[in-house]
Amino acid sequence: MFDGGDFLRRLALDMARYGGLAPLARPLVGGVGAILMLHRVTASASSPLGINRHLAITPAFLDALIDDMKDSGYSFVSLDQAVDRLRAPSRSERFATITADDAYRDNLIEALPVLEQHGTPFTIYVAPGLIDGTADLWWDIVEEIVAASRGIDIPTPGGAIALETSTPAQKVAAVRRLEQHLTQEVAEEDQRAVLRSLARAARIDIDRPRRKTLMDWNELRTIAAHPLASIGAHTVHHYNLKRLPPERALAEMCDSVALLKDELGIAPRHFAYPYGYGSAVGPREVEIAREAGFVTAVTTRHGVLRPEHADHLLALPRISVNGRFQNVAYLRTMLSGFTTPLANRGKVVVTV
């Protein structure tokens, strides 16, 4: 529900809203609860080309959404409480839990006051490599490289691929081509070297986006100590696990738990698969997460929670709360379950 085709998605949401379809669909496809997925929560998001601005919502929108969900009968719970409710679902009370990926600093500065005001539990999924600088915030760096470049040469075994970046349209196309190269054509563990070479050519400080937007360890200790907060794991290096051998994928999960315990004094029980879509997580990764000992694991598949998810705790869907759909009515429609089968080829119980 969040990678392209936004016009058609808004059209479907508006048709469901104005046609009264969502309330009618709820008894058939509605669930017992939902996991909300956030990234950034800030009133001052910036993006050189506007490509990654969808990762941010405003604190005011988060406040309005929580208010609306409470008015609609939702109870906000922690992930541990969500597990209990899935195992013993109530027909009368729906629940929601809030998650945020990657540990952006604005989660502490701008989101936390909203969550405190509502007494809303939340979980932040942390990739230690992004915090200590052994991994890069590559999606922001790619955008900065293209914004600063008049042209880019992508090195490949068959020769360099030249990308034009003179016009806004060319820059958007170049970002998409670079993303494809880094996520599909370069091995996960080689991605960093390629990215840093391109950043040097464009005279970009590759560490600046991470330092500017992500929490450091001291800030993470502050938020981890908050009574509403839980810390989840997100691998060490934010790798696409499906592109790793099984033993390496297991190490990424287990090592992230060990590093977070060392730094924060907390061994996470909950996990988020990096990227979380079909080409990043499947049944193999779910079994590896089980071997790693996690209680829950979340994807980015779009969907509400149903009682059947008690048997699929390591493949839970989420509802993306992102900058492209900052409209309470849109989220109300998504939470009804109306969009779940639309986004998943007719499936109502969404796993992997």
PDB file of C-alpha atoms in Angstrom, residues 23 27 36 44 66 107 110 121 130 149 151 250 252 257 259 299 307:
ATOM      1  CA  PRO A  23     -18.243  -0.020   7.348  1.00  0.00           C
ATOM      2  CA  PRO A  27     -17.826  -7.537   9.625  1.00  0.00           C
ATOM      3  CA  LEU A  36       0.723   0.665  13.000  1.00  0.00           C
ATOM      4  CA  SER A  44      10.057  19.659   9.614  1.00  0.00           C
ATOM      5  CA  ILE A  66      -4.729   8.272  17.921  1.00  0.00           C
ATOM      6  CA  ASN A 107      10.697   9.659  17.638  1.00  0.00           C
ATOM      7  CA  GLU A 110       8.533  15.002  18.518  1.00  0.00           C
ATOM      8  CA  PRO A 121       2.800   2.144  24.360  1.00  0.00           C
ATOM      9  CA  LEU A 130      22.817   2.286  11.712  1.00  0.00           C
ATOM     10  CA  SER A 149      25.291  15.283  -9.242  1.00  0.00           C
ATOM     11  CA  GLY A 151      25.633  12.813 -13.950  1.00  0.00           C
ATOM     12  CA  LEU A 250      20.537 -15.908  11.678  1.00  0.00           C
ATOM     13  CA  GLU A 252      22.191 -10.742  11.771  1.00  0.00           C
ATOM     14  CA  VAL A 257      19.916  -8.822  20.097  1.00  0.00           C
ATOM     15  CA  LEU A 259      24.470  -5.711  20.708  1.00  0.00           C
ATOM     16  CA  THR A 299       6.673  -7.391   7.999  1.00  0.00           C
ATOM     17  CA  PRO A 307      -7.472 -14.147  15.431  1.00  0.00           C
TER      18      PRO A 307
END
